[in-house]
mmCIF file of N, CA and C in Angstrom:
data_model
loop_
_atom_site.group_PDB
_atom_site.id
_atom_site.type_symbol
_atom_site.label_atom_id
_atom_site.label_comp_id
_atom_site.label_asym_id
_atom_site.label_seq_id
_atom_site.Cartn_x
_atom_site.Cartn_y
_atom_site.Cartn_z
ATOM 1 N N MET A 1 -52.289 -30.764 86.974
ATOM 2 C CA MET A 1 -53.111 -31.394 86.786
ATOM 3 C C MET A 1 -54.578 -30.540 87.015
ATOM 4 N N LYS A 2 -54.900 -29.794 87.609
ATOM 5 C CA LYS A 2 -56.339 -28.871 87.312
ATOM 6 C C LYS A 2 -56.449 -29.019 86.081
ATOM 7 N N ALA A 3 -55.450 -27.979 85.383
ATOM 8 C CA ALA A 3 -55.223 -27.666 83.689
ATOM 9 C C ALA A 3 -55.781 -28.900 82.930
ATOM 10 N N VAL A 4 -55.680 -30.026 83.371
ATOM 11 C CA VAL A 4 -56.058 -31.853 82.751
ATOM 12 C C VAL A 4 -57.487 -31.736 82.377
ATOM 13 N N LEU A 5 -57.716 -31.544 84.132
ATOM 14 C CA LEU A 5 -59.206 -32.038 84.121
ATOM 15 C C LEU A 5 -60.811 -30.373 83.825
ATOM 16 N N LEU A 6 -59.500 -29.803 83.570
ATOM 17 C CA LEU A 6 -60.767 -28.015 82.969
ATOM 18 C C LEU A 6 -60.373 -28.474 81.382
ATOM 19 N N ILE A 7 -60.110 -29.038 80.805
ATOM 20 C CA ILE A 7 -59.555 -29.575 79.529
ATOM 21 C C ILE A 7 -60.906 -29.702 79.375
ATOM 22 N N PRO A 8 -61.171 -31.265 79.664
ATOM 23 C CA PRO A 8 -62.514 -31.630 79.043
ATOM 24 C C PRO A 8 -63.655 -30.837 79.369
ATOM 25 N N ILE A 9 -64.136 -30.198 80.685
ATOM 26 C CA ILE A 9 -64.683 -29.206 80.806
ATOM 27 C C ILE A 9 -65.345 -28.288 80.382
ATOM 28 N N VAL A 10 -64.231 -27.379 79.778
ATOM 29 C CA VAL A 10 -64.193 -26.391 79.067
ATOM 30 C C VAL A 10 -64.565 -27.074 77.909
ATOM 31 N N ALA A 11 -63.888 -27.732 77.045
ATOM 32 C CA ALA A 11 -64.361 -28.352 75.660
ATOM 33 C C ALA A 11 -66.302 -28.873 75.738
ATOM 34 N N CYS A 12 -66.395 -29.237 76.790
ATOM 35 C CA CYS A 12 -68.018 -30.093 76.806
ATOM 36 C C CYS A 12 -68.842 -28.745 76.647
ATOM 37 N N PHE A 13 -68.198 -27.296 77.008
ATOM 38 C CA PHE A 13 -69.079 -26.330 77.217
ATOM 39 C C PHE A 13 -69.321 -25.866 75.709
ATOM 40 N N VAL A 14 -68.112 -25.671 75.218
ATOM 41 C CA VAL A 14 -67.779 -25.419 74.309
ATOM 42 C C VAL A 14 -69.004 -25.847 72.581
ATOM 43 N N VAL A 15 -68.837 -26.920 73.219
ATOM 44 C CA VAL A 15 -69.545 -28.483 72.088
ATOM 45 C C VAL A 15 -70.931 -27.781 72.340
ATOM 46 N N LYS A 16 -71.372 -27.864 73.379
ATOM 47 C CA LYS A 16 -72.986 -27.058 73.962
ATOM 48 C C LYS A 16 -72.854 -25.957 73.681
ATOM 49 N N VAL A 17 -71.785 -24.622 73.165
ATOM 50 C CA VAL A 17 -72.842 -23.854 72.913
ATOM 51 C C VAL A 17 -72.858 -24.025 71.008
ATOM 52 N N ARG A 18 -71.476 -24.733 70.629
ATOM 53 C CA ARG A 18 -71.839 -24.363 69.179
ATOM 54 C C ARG A 18 -73.359 -24.775 68.956
ATOM 55 N N SER A 19 -73.564 -26.631 69.814
ATOM 56 C CA SER A 19 -74.846 -27.023 69.286
ATOM 57 C C SER A 19 -75.834 -26.081 68.885
ATOM 58 N N LYS A 20 -76.388 -25.483 70.171
ATOM 59 C CA LYS A 20 -77.584 -23.938 69.783
ATOM 60 C C LYS A 20 -77.046 -23.249 69.072
ATOM 61 N N ILE A 21 -76.016 -22.703 68.649
ATOM 62 C CA ILE A 21 -75.785 -21.450 67.698
ATOM 63 C C ILE A 21 -76.352 -22.376 66.512
ATOM 64 N N PHE A 22 -76.052 -23.620 66.442
ATOM 65 C CA PHE A 22 -76.567 -24.471 64.989
ATOM 66 C C PHE A 22 -78.057 -24.611 64.786
ATOM 67 N N SER A 23 -78.647 -24.874 66.353
ATOM 68 C CA SER A 23 -79.335 -25.301 66.070
ATOM 69 C C SER A 23 -80.697 -24.614 65.800
ATOM 70 N N ARG A 24 -79.901 -22.872 65.530
ATOM 71 C CA ARG A 24 -80.874 -21.532 65.840
ATOM 72 C C ARG A 24 -80.993 -22.089 64.233
ATOM 73 N N TRP A 25 -79.802 -21.730 63.464
ATOM 74 C CA TRP A 25 -79.472 -21.925 62.053
ATOM 75 C C TRP A 25 -80.265 -22.478 61.427
ATOM 76 N N VAL A 26 -80.308 -23.830 61.638
ATOM 77 C CA VAL A 26 -80.962 -24.464 61.317
ATOM 78 C C VAL A 26 -82.416 -24.224 61.432
ATOM 79 N N CYS A 27 -82.968 -24.271 62.265
ATOM 80 C CA CYS A 27 -84.665 -23.606 61.948
ATOM 81 C C CYS A 27 -84.602 -22.798 61.925
ATOM 82 N N LEU A 28 -83.957 -21.786 61.095
ATOM 83 C CA LEU A 28 -84.098 -20.894 60.498
ATOM 84 C C LEU A 28 -84.421 -20.787 59.005
ATOM 85 N N ALA A 29 -83.486 -21.353 59.227
ATOM 86 C CA ALA A 29 -82.899 -22.022 57.625
ATOM 87 C C ALA A 29 -84.182 -22.836 57.233
ATOM 88 N N TYR A 30 -84.821 -23.658 58.126
ATOM 89 C CA TYR A 30 -86.334 -24.592 57.391
ATOM 90 C C TYR A 30 -87.188 -23.864 57.653
ATOM 91 N N PHE A 31 -87.483 -23.013 58.464
ATOM 92 C CA PHE A 31 -88.670 -21.999 58.306
ATOM 93 C C PHE A 31 -88.787 -20.585 57.143
ATOM 94 N N THR A 32 -87.537 -20.471 56.678
ATOM 95 C CA THR A 32 -87.495 -19.199 55.582
ATOM 96 C C THR A 32 -87.667 -19.311 54.307
ATOM 97 N N SER A 33 -86.610 -20.867 54.417
ATOM 98 C CA SER A 33 -86.485 -21.280 53.334
ATOM 99 C C SER A 33 -86.822 -23.111 52.712
ATOM 100 N N GLY A 34 -86.763 -23.410 53.554
ATOM 101 C CA GLY A 34 -87.270 -24.942 53.378
ATOM 102 C C GLY A 34 -85.767 -25.695 52.837
ATOM 103 N N PHE A 35 -84.510 -24.688 53.633
ATOM 104 C CA PHE A 35 -83.104 -25.808 53.405
ATOM 105 C C PHE A 35 -83.220 -25.437 51.481
ATOM 106 N N ASN A 36 -83.707 -24.371 51.361
ATOM 107 C CA ASN A 36 -83.563 -24.426 49.487
ATOM 108 C C ASN A 36 -83.007 -23.278 50.123
ATOM 109 N N THR A 37 -81.405 -23.235 49.088
ATOM 110 C CA THR A 37 -80.413 -22.329 48.629
ATOM 111 C C THR A 37 -80.586 -21.014 47.414
ATOM 112 N N ALA A 38 -81.112 -21.923 46.637
ATOM 113 C CA ALA A 38 -82.255 -20.439 45.787
ATOM 114 C C ALA A 38 -82.985 -20.336 45.964
ATOM 115 N N ALA A 39 -83.572 -20.166 46.761
ATOM 116 C CA ALA A 39 -85.168 -19.630 47.678
ATOM 117 C C ALA A 39 -85.038 -17.640 46.648
ATOM 118 N N VAL A 40 -86.085 -17.439 46.647
ATOM 119 C CA VAL A 40 -86.216 -15.534 46.867
ATOM 120 C C VAL A 40 -87.493 -15.279 46.924
ATOM 121 N N THR A 41 -88.053 -14.356 47.631
ATOM 122 C CA THR A 41 -89.081 -14.161 47.986
ATOM 123 C C THR A 41 -88.995 -12.473 47.725
ATOM 124 N N HIS A 42 -90.158 -11.947 46.665
ATOM 125 C CA HIS A 42 -90.428 -10.972 46.465
ATOM 126 C C HIS A 42 -91.063 -9.849 47.879
ATOM 127 N N ASN A 43 -91.138 -9.160 48.171
ATOM 128 C CA ASN A 43 -91.982 -8.229 48.742
ATOM 129 C C ASN A 43 -92.126 -7.172 48.466
ATOM 130 N N SER A 44 -93.416 -6.357 48.750
ATOM 131 C CA SER A 44 -93.929 -5.681 48.202
ATOM 132 C C SER A 44 -93.711 -4.121 47.979
ATOM 133 N N ASP A 45 -92.100 -3.957 49.268
ATOM 134 C CA ASP A 45 -91.320 -2.431 48.678
ATOM 135 C C ASP A 45 -90.466 -3.353 47.614
ATOM 136 N N GLY A 46 -90.275 -3.335 47.458
ATOM 137 C CA GLY A 46 -89.002 -3.606 46.542
ATOM 138 C C GLY A 46 -88.532 -4.335 46.422
ATOM 139 N N SER A 47 -88.041 -4.700 47.281
ATOM 140 C CA SER A 47 -87.450 -5.341 48.220
ATOM 141 C C SER A 47 -86.565 -6.975 47.837
ATOM 142 N N SER A 48 -85.988 -8.223 48.173
ATOM 143 C CA SER A 48 -86.419 -9.158 48.347
ATOM 144 C C SER A 48 -85.564 -9.835 48.636
ATOM 145 N N GLU A 49 -85.468 -11.130 49.091
ATOM 146 C CA GLU A 49 -85.466 -12.256 50.136
ATOM 147 C C GLU A 49 -84.276 -13.545 49.515
ATOM 148 N N TYR A 50 -83.195 -13.737 49.483
ATOM 149 C CA TYR A 50 -82.086 -14.359 48.821
ATOM 150 C C TYR A 50 -81.600 -15.284 49.408
ATOM 151 N N GLY A 51 -81.773 -16.846 49.119
ATOM 152 C CA GLY A 51 -80.846 -17.979 49.935
ATOM 153 C C GLY A 51 -81.709 -18.642 51.102
ATOM 154 N N ILE A 52 -80.669 -19.372 51.397
ATOM 155 C CA ILE A 52 -81.273 -20.636 52.554
ATOM 156 C C ILE A 52 -81.599 -19.629 53.610
ATOM 157 N N PHE A 53 -81.018 -18.445 54.093
ATOM 158 C CA PHE A 53 -81.288 -17.880 55.183
ATOM 159 C C PHE A 53 -82.482 -16.526 55.173
ATOM 160 N N GLN A 54 -82.613 -16.510 53.854
ATOM 161 C CA GLN A 54 -83.795 -15.352 53.204
ATOM 162 C C GLN A 54 -83.476 -13.386 53.157
ATOM 163 N N ILE A 55 -81.841 -13.661 52.999
ATOM 164 C CA ILE A 55 -82.082 -12.098 53.766
ATOM 165 C C ILE A 55 -82.114 -11.164 52.472
ATOM 166 N N ASN A 56 -82.544 -9.733 52.640
ATOM 167 C CA ASN A 56 -83.151 -8.979 52.310
ATOM 168 C C ASN A 56 -81.832 -7.855 51.790
ATOM 169 N N SER A 57 -82.368 -7.761 50.916
ATOM 170 C CA SER A 57 -81.832 -6.612 49.799
ATOM 171 C C SER A 57 -81.446 -5.560 50.498
ATOM 172 N N ARG A 58 -82.213 -5.307 51.212
ATOM 173 C CA ARG A 58 -82.719 -3.766 51.316
ATOM 174 C C ARG A 58 -82.166 -3.229 52.315
ATOM 175 N N LEU A 59 -80.961 -4.142 52.743
ATOM 176 C CA LEU A 59 -79.777 -3.549 53.171
ATOM 177 C C LEU A 59 -78.655 -4.624 53.307
ATOM 178 N N TRP A 60 -78.993 -5.525 53.064
ATOM 179 C CA TRP A 60 -77.854 -6.353 53.079
ATOM 180 C C TRP A 60 -76.417 -6.664 52.173
ATOM 181 N N CYS A 61 -77.398 -6.923 50.841
ATOM 182 C CA CYS A 61 -76.725 -7.828 49.326
ATOM 183 C C CYS A 61 -77.092 -6.505 48.865
ATOM 184 N N SER A 62 -76.433 -6.661 47.362
ATOM 185 C CA SER A 62 -77.091 -5.683 46.216
ATOM 186 C C SER A 62 -78.500 -7.011 45.011
ATOM 187 N N ASP A 63 -79.028 -6.188 45.014
ATOM 188 C CA ASP A 63 -79.866 -7.309 43.699
ATOM 189 C C ASP A 63 -79.660 -6.775 42.604
ATOM 190 N N HIS A 64 -78.647 -5.269 42.602
ATOM 191 C CA HIS A 64 -78.895 -4.692 41.084
ATOM 192 C C HIS A 64 -80.592 -3.995 40.548
ATOM 193 N N HIS A 65 -81.115 -4.605 41.333
ATOM 194 C CA HIS A 65 -82.883 -3.819 41.124
ATOM 195 C C HIS A 65 -83.331 -2.480 42.127
ATOM 196 N N SER A 66 -82.516 -2.950 42.638
ATOM 197 C CA SER A 66 -83.949 -2.330 44.258
ATOM 198 C C SER A 66 -82.190 -1.523 45.188
ATOM 199 N N GLN A 67 -82.443 -0.030 46.053
ATOM 200 C CA GLN A 67 -82.011 0.524 46.469
ATOM 201 C C GLN A 67 -81.723 -0.559 48.223
ATOM 202 N N THR A 68 -80.057 -0.732 47.919
ATOM 203 C CA THR A 68 -80.044 -1.223 49.252
ATOM 204 C C THR A 68 -78.103 -0.240 49.787
ATOM 205 N N LYS A 69 -78.087 -0.945 50.981
ATOM 206 C CA LYS A 69 -76.666 -0.790 51.944
ATOM 207 C C LYS A 69 -76.399 -2.132 51.576
ATOM 208 N N ASP A 70 -75.670 -2.270 50.964
ATOM 209 C CA ASP A 70 -75.202 -3.785 50.659
ATOM 210 C C ASP A 70 -74.241 -3.877 52.303
ATOM 211 N N LEU A 71 -74.502 -4.345 53.231
ATOM 212 C CA LEU A 71 -74.065 -3.826 54.319
ATOM 213 C C LEU A 71 -73.009 -5.223 54.025
ATOM 214 N N CYS A 72 -73.536 -6.449 53.523
ATOM 215 C CA CYS A 72 -72.437 -7.243 54.202
ATOM 216 C C CYS A 72 -71.708 -7.729 52.875
ATOM 217 N N ASP A 73 -71.404 -6.393 51.643
ATOM 218 C CA ASP A 73 -70.375 -6.270 50.296
ATOM 219 C C ASP A 73 -70.797 -7.691 49.473
ATOM 220 N N LEU A 74 -71.716 -8.566 49.374
ATOM 221 C CA LEU A 74 -72.502 -9.187 48.159
ATOM 222 C C LEU A 74 -73.242 -9.532 47.419
ATOM 223 N N SER A 75 -72.876 -10.182 46.353
ATOM 224 C CA SER A 75 -74.000 -9.795 45.181
ATOM 225 C C SER A 75 -75.750 -10.891 45.667
ATOM 226 N N CYS A 76 -76.216 -10.437 46.167
ATOM 227 C CA CYS A 76 -78.463 -11.537 46.046
ATOM 228 C C CYS A 76 -77.938 -12.675 45.634
ATOM 229 N N ARG A 77 -77.992 -12.171 44.187
ATOM 230 C CA ARG A 77 -77.407 -13.213 43.290
ATOM 231 C C ARG A 77 -77.249 -13.642 41.990
ATOM 232 N N GLY A 78 -75.888 -14.083 41.602
ATOM 233 C CA GLY A 78 -75.044 -14.164 40.592
ATOM 234 C C GLY A 78 -75.578 -13.326 39.438
ATOM 235 N N MET A 79 -74.166 -12.646 39.032
ATOM 236 C CA MET A 79 -74.398 -11.740 37.694
ATOM 237 C C MET A 79 -73.781 -12.026 36.654
ATOM 238 N N GLY A 80 -72.933 -12.861 36.885
ATOM 239 C CA GLY A 80 -71.745 -12.981 35.237
ATOM 240 C C GLY A 80 -70.562 -14.470 36.316
ATOM 241 N N PRO A 81 -69.716 -14.684 34.886
ATOM 242 C CA PRO A 81 -68.829 -15.309 36.245
ATOM 243 C C PRO A 81 -67.577 -14.862 36.787
ATOM 244 N N CYS A 82 -67.336 -13.820 36.708
ATOM 245 C CA CYS A 82 -66.562 -12.484 37.413
ATOM 246 C C CYS A 82 -67.930 -11.780 38.432
ATOM 247 N N GLN A 83 -68.534 -12.482 39.087
ATOM 248 C CA GLN A 83 -69.451 -11.946 39.644
ATOM 249 C C GLN A 83 -69.037 -12.426 41.525
ATOM 250 N N LYS A 84 -68.826 -11.179 42.196
ATOM 251 C CA LYS A 84 -68.578 -11.735 43.617
ATOM 252 C C LYS A 84 -69.269 -12.590 44.078
ATOM 253 N N THR A 85 -68.869 -12.705 45.385
ATOM 254 C CA THR A 85 -70.295 -14.173 45.981
ATOM 255 C C THR A 85 -71.485 -14.025 45.775
ATOM 256 N N ASP A 86 -72.549 -15.007 45.768
ATOM 257 C CA ASP A 86 -73.734 -14.316 46.101
ATOM 258 C C ASP A 86 -74.427 -15.049 47.046
ATOM 259 N N LEU A 87 -75.593 -15.211 47.098
ATOM 260 C CA LEU A 87 -76.512 -16.288 48.148
ATOM 261 C C LEU A 87 -77.142 -17.385 47.666
ATOM 262 N N LEU A 88 -77.296 -17.224 46.255
ATOM 263 C CA LEU A 88 -78.162 -18.645 46.076
ATOM 264 C C LEU A 88 -77.321 -19.238 45.436
ATOM 265 N N THR A 89 -76.313 -19.605 45.721
ATOM 266 C CA THR A 89 -75.380 -21.178 45.978
ATOM 267 C C THR A 89 -75.328 -21.681 46.907
ATOM 268 N N ASP A 90 -75.083 -23.029 46.746
ATOM 269 C CA ASP A 90 -74.951 -24.508 47.214
ATOM 270 C C ASP A 90 -73.819 -23.951 48.849
ATOM 271 N N GLU A 91 -72.808 -22.625 48.213
ATOM 272 C CA GLU A 91 -71.572 -23.102 49.302
ATOM 273 C C GLU A 91 -72.328 -22.014 50.095
ATOM 274 N N ILE A 92 -72.318 -21.553 51.290
ATOM 275 C CA ILE A 92 -72.915 -20.886 51.806
ATOM 276 C C ILE A 92 -72.536 -20.480 53.370
ATOM 277 N N ILE A 93 -71.043 -20.437 52.670
ATOM 278 C CA ILE A 93 -70.828 -19.652 53.381
ATOM 279 C C ILE A 93 -70.848 -18.197 53.723
ATOM 280 N N ASP A 94 -70.840 -17.542 52.370
ATOM 281 C CA ASP A 94 -71.546 -16.612 52.362
ATOM 282 C C ASP A 94 -72.441 -16.254 52.997
ATOM 283 N N ASP A 95 -73.641 -17.118 53.139
ATOM 284 C CA ASP A 95 -74.500 -16.952 53.280
ATOM 285 C C ASP A 95 -74.675 -16.525 55.706
ATOM 286 N N ILE A 96 -73.943 -17.606 55.526
ATOM 287 C CA ILE A 96 -73.760 -17.865 57.422
ATOM 288 C C ILE A 96 -72.550 -16.117 58.005
ATOM 289 N N LEU A 97 -71.866 -15.743 57.268
ATOM 290 C CA LEU A 97 -71.503 -15.066 57.218
ATOM 291 C C LEU A 97 -71.874 -13.261 57.524
ATOM 292 N N CYS A 98 -72.848 -13.521 56.375
ATOM 293 C CA CYS A 98 -73.853 -12.615 56.520
ATOM 294 C C CYS A 98 -74.798 -12.517 57.215
ATOM 295 N N LEU A 99 -75.876 -13.414 57.549
ATOM 296 C CA LEU A 99 -76.217 -13.687 58.621
ATOM 297 C C LEU A 99 -75.637 -13.317 60.477
ATOM 298 N N LYS A 100 -73.981 -13.557 60.194
ATOM 299 C CA LYS A 100 -73.027 -13.317 61.700
ATOM 300 C C LYS A 100 -73.580 -11.692 61.948
ATOM 301 N N ARG A 101 -73.142 -11.130 60.550
ATOM 302 C CA ARG A 101 -73.795 -9.911 60.151
ATOM 303 C C ARG A 101 -74.903 -8.928 60.733
ATOM 304 N N ALA A 102 -75.709 -9.254 60.611
ATOM 305 C CA ALA A 102 -77.155 -9.127 59.996
ATOM 306 C C ALA A 102 -77.636 -9.129 61.824
ATOM 307 N N VAL A 103 -77.377 -10.548 62.072
ATOM 308 C CA VAL A 103 -78.097 -10.240 63.914
ATOM 309 C C VAL A 103 -77.573 -10.220 64.616
ATOM 310 N N VAL A 104 -76.503 -8.918 64.575
ATOM 311 C CA VAL A 104 -75.523 -8.563 66.178
ATOM 312 C C VAL A 104 -76.588 -7.102 65.866
ATOM 313 N N GLY A 105 -77.730 -6.641 65.236
ATOM 314 C CA GLY A 105 -77.905 -5.436 65.190
ATOM 315 C C GLY A 105 -78.352 -5.786 66.231
ATOM 316 N N LEU A 106 -80.002 -4.987 66.686
ATOM 317 C CA LEU A 106 -80.457 -4.960 67.760
ATOM 318 C C LEU A 106 -81.014 -5.655 67.957
ATOM 319 N N GLU A 107 -81.554 -5.450 66.581
ATOM 320 C CA GLU A 107 -83.129 -7.167 66.816
ATOM 321 C C GLU A 107 -82.803 -8.200 66.874
ATOM 322 N N GLY A 108 -81.550 -8.687 66.320
ATOM 323 C CA GLY A 108 -80.710 -9.786 66.236
ATOM 324 C C GLY A 108 -82.310 -10.978 64.912
ATOM 325 N N LEU A 109 -81.631 -11.913 66.019
ATOM 326 C CA LEU A 109 -82.877 -13.022 65.172
ATOM 327 C C LEU A 109 -83.965 -12.451 65.117
ATOM 328 N N GLU A 110 -84.866 -11.614 65.868
ATOM 329 C CA GLU A 110 -86.242 -10.577 65.954
ATOM 330 C C GLU A 110 -87.057 -10.489 64.782
ATOM 331 N N SER A 111 -85.481 -10.252 63.756
ATOM 332 C CA SER A 111 -86.033 -9.395 62.183
ATOM 333 C C SER A 111 -86.919 -10.416 61.421
ATOM 334 N N TRP A 112 -86.370 -11.663 62.427
ATOM 335 C CA TRP A 112 -86.679 -13.005 60.916
ATOM 336 C C TRP A 112 -88.832 -13.295 61.267
ATOM 337 N N MET A 113 -89.028 -13.118 60.992
ATOM 338 C CA MET A 113 -90.535 -13.459 61.593
ATOM 339 C C MET A 113 -90.657 -15.160 61.687
ATOM 340 N N ALA A 114 -90.082 -15.196 60.316
ATOM 341 C CA ALA A 114 -90.399 -17.121 60.805
ATOM 342 C C ALA A 114 -88.716 -17.667 62.065
ATOM 343 N N TRP A 115 -87.966 -16.928 62.715
ATOM 344 C CA TRP A 115 -87.905 -17.391 63.750
ATOM 345 C C TRP A 115 -88.520 -16.432 64.957
ATOM 346 N N ARG A 116 -89.536 -15.062 64.289
ATOM 347 C CA ARG A 116 -90.219 -15.659 65.957
ATOM 348 C C ARG A 116 -91.423 -16.391 66.215
ATOM 349 N N ASP A 117 -91.949 -16.905 64.721
ATOM 350 C CA ASP A 117 -93.110 -18.010 65.046
ATOM 351 C C ASP A 117 -92.979 -18.917 65.026
ATOM 352 N N HIS A 118 -91.722 -19.740 64.777
ATOM 353 C CA HIS A 118 -91.721 -21.045 65.142
ATOM 354 C C HIS A 118 -90.495 -21.060 65.536
ATOM 355 N N CYS A 119 -89.177 -20.391 66.207
ATOM 356 C CA CYS A 119 -88.273 -20.728 67.132
ATOM 357 C C CYS A 119 -87.783 -20.371 67.711
ATOM 358 N N HIS A 120 -88.428 -18.924 67.840
ATOM 359 C CA HIS A 120 -87.839 -18.171 69.591
ATOM 360 C C HIS A 120 -88.420 -18.473 70.762
ATOM 361 N N ASP A 121 -87.238 -19.121 71.470
ATOM 362 C CA ASP A 121 -88.092 -19.480 73.505
ATOM 363 C C ASP A 121 -88.624 -21.106 72.864
ATOM 364 N N ARG A 122 -88.044 -21.472 72.492
ATOM 365 C CA ARG A 122 -88.453 -23.049 71.780
ATOM 366 C C ARG A 122 -86.944 -23.791 72.255
ATOM 367 N N ASP A 123 -87.387 -25.551 72.430
ATOM 368 C CA ASP A 123 -86.309 -26.229 72.140
ATOM 369 C C ASP A 123 -85.944 -26.176 71.284
ATOM 370 N N LEU A 124 -84.853 -25.781 70.360
ATOM 371 C CA LEU A 124 -84.258 -26.006 69.522
ATOM 372 C C LEU A 124 -83.169 -27.197 69.529
ATOM 373 N N SER A 125 -83.071 -28.345 70.375
ATOM 374 C CA SER A 125 -81.916 -29.211 70.329
ATOM 375 C C SER A 125 -82.287 -30.663 69.107
ATOM 376 N N HIS A 126 -83.226 -31.138 68.868
ATOM 377 C CA HIS A 126 -83.696 -31.759 68.335
ATOM 378 C C HIS A 126 -83.364 -31.660 66.520
ATOM 379 N N TRP A 127 -83.168 -29.762 66.665
ATOM 380 C CA TRP A 127 -82.794 -30.018 64.898
ATOM 381 C C TRP A 127 -81.000 -31.033 64.932
ATOM 382 N N VAL A 128 -80.573 -30.939 65.911
ATOM 383 C CA VAL A 128 -79.287 -30.840 65.503
ATOM 384 C C VAL A 128 -78.774 -31.942 66.297
ATOM 385 N N VAL A 129 -80.006 -32.919 66.571
ATOM 386 C CA VAL A 129 -79.698 -34.153 67.859
ATOM 387 C C VAL A 129 -78.341 -35.525 66.365
ATOM 388 N N ALA A 130 -79.127 -35.689 65.535
ATOM 389 C CA ALA A 130 -78.672 -36.796 64.913
ATOM 390 C C ALA A 130 -76.330 -35.727 64.530
ATOM 391 N N CYS A 131 -76.439 -34.657 64.435
ATOM 392 C CA CYS A 131 -75.389 -34.103 64.176
ATOM 393 C C CYS A 131 -73.497 -34.533 64.892
ATOM 394 N N ASN A 132 -74.188 -35.189 66.021
ATOM 395 C CA ASN A 132 -73.837 -35.190 67.312
ATOM 396 C C ASN A 132 -72.706 -34.143 68.047
ATOM 397 N N LEU A 133 -73.413 -33.070 68.253
ATOM 398 C CA LEU A 133 -72.206 -32.393 68.717
ATOM 399 C C LEU A 133 -71.934 -32.296 70.173
#
């Protein structure tokens, strides 16, 4: 009987945690790219930032013109029909997976200026209120 009562309570916590994660990503996507999955920003150091989350080529993806560690093992931008996944398509699962990998580092989301300036330590619930999470 206790287990039956515990399941809805745990489910509420899971939904709340997912909402918090989604709101962080939605806020970041808005302030980095304006939700533009094809956004590209070129930096003075020769690296570029790609896609809806503006993932930097220096560490995370290969753009074939700057040095990279390609830690997400993906192309920043597609370079042909046989190209591995890239960050400039409307299919953003690869962007999300790479972002998740990037934020587990020491700085986490703090390495994104847009996060620091517009999202960090703010109530982000309004970003997902219409999602019914």
